Structure formats: C-alpha cells, structure tokens
Short mmCIF file of C-alpha atoms in Angstrom, two decimals:
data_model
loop_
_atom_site.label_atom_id
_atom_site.label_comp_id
_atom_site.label_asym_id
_atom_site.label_seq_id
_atom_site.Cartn_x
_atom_site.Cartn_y
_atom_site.Cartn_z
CA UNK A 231 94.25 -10.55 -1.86
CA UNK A 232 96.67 -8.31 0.53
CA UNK A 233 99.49 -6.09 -0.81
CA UNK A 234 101.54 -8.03 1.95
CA UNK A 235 100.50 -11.29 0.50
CA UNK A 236 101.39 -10.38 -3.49
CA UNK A 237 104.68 -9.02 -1.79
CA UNK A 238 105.68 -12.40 -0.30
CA UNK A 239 104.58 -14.04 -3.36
CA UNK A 240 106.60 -11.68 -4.83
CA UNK A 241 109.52 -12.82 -2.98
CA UNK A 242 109.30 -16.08 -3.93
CA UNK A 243 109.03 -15.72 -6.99
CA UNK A 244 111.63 -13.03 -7.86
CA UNK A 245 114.95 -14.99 -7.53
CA UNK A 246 113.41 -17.88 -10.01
CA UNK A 247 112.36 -15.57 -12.33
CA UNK A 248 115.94 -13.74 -12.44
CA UNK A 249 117.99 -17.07 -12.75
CA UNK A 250 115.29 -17.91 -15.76
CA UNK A 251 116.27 -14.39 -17.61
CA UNK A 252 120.20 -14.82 -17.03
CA UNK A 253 119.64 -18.64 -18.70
CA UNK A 254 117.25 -17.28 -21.08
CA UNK A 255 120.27 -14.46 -21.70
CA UNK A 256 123.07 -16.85 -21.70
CA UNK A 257 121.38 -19.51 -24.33
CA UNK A 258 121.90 -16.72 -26.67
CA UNK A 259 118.68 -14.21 -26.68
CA UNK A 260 118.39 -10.62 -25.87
CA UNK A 261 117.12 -9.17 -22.40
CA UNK A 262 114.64 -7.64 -24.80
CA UNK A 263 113.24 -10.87 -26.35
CA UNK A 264 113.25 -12.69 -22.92
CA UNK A 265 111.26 -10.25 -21.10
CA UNK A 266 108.51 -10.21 -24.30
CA UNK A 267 108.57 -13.42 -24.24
CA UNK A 268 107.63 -13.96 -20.33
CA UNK A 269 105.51 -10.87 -20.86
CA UNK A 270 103.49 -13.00 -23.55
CA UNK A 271 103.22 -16.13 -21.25
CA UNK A 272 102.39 -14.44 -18.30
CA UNK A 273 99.21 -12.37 -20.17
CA UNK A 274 98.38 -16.24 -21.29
CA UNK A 275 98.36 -17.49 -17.93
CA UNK A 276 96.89 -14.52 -16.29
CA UNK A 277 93.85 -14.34 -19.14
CA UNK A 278 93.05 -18.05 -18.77
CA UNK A 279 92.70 -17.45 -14.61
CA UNK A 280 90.49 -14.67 -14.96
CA UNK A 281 88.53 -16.18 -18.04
CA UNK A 282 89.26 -13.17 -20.15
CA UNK A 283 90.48 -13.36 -23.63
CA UNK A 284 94.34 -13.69 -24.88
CA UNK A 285 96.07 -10.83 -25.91
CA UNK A 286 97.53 -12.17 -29.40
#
C-alpha cells in the first residue's frame, strides 16, 4: 500500500468523516465523546481486518 494511495483514500474519506462529527456534535455529544467513539469503532474494524484481537 503507497503513501499516495492512503492519501487519496484519505481524501475521500475526510469530508464524510467531518460532516459525521458536526452531526454527531449537533445531536447533542461532545467533540470529545465523538472522536472516542469513532476511535473505538475504527480499532474494531481495523482489528477484525488484520485478525488481531479488539482493544476493549
């Protein structure tokens, strides 16, 4: 996998991810607790892809 190619993943994925924390925000939870949360889920995600265990 390139540095280029996580970069215009990165891209893509950026804008999504910043209109899901304003939302997040705006339905009435802190910056803090949104980015734990999404921290949490993305560990998840990235432990089941690389078969390692979850970090609970």
């Amino acid at each position: 996998m390139s540095d280029e190619r996580l970069e215009d993943c990165r891209d893509v994925v950026e804008p999504d991810l910043q209109d899901l924390i304003r939302a997040t925000i705006a339905s009435g939870f802190s910056a803090e607790e949104v980015l734990i949360a999404i921290s949490e889920l993305v560990a998840e995600d990235f432990a089941a892809s690389v078969k390692v265990p979850s970090v609970h």
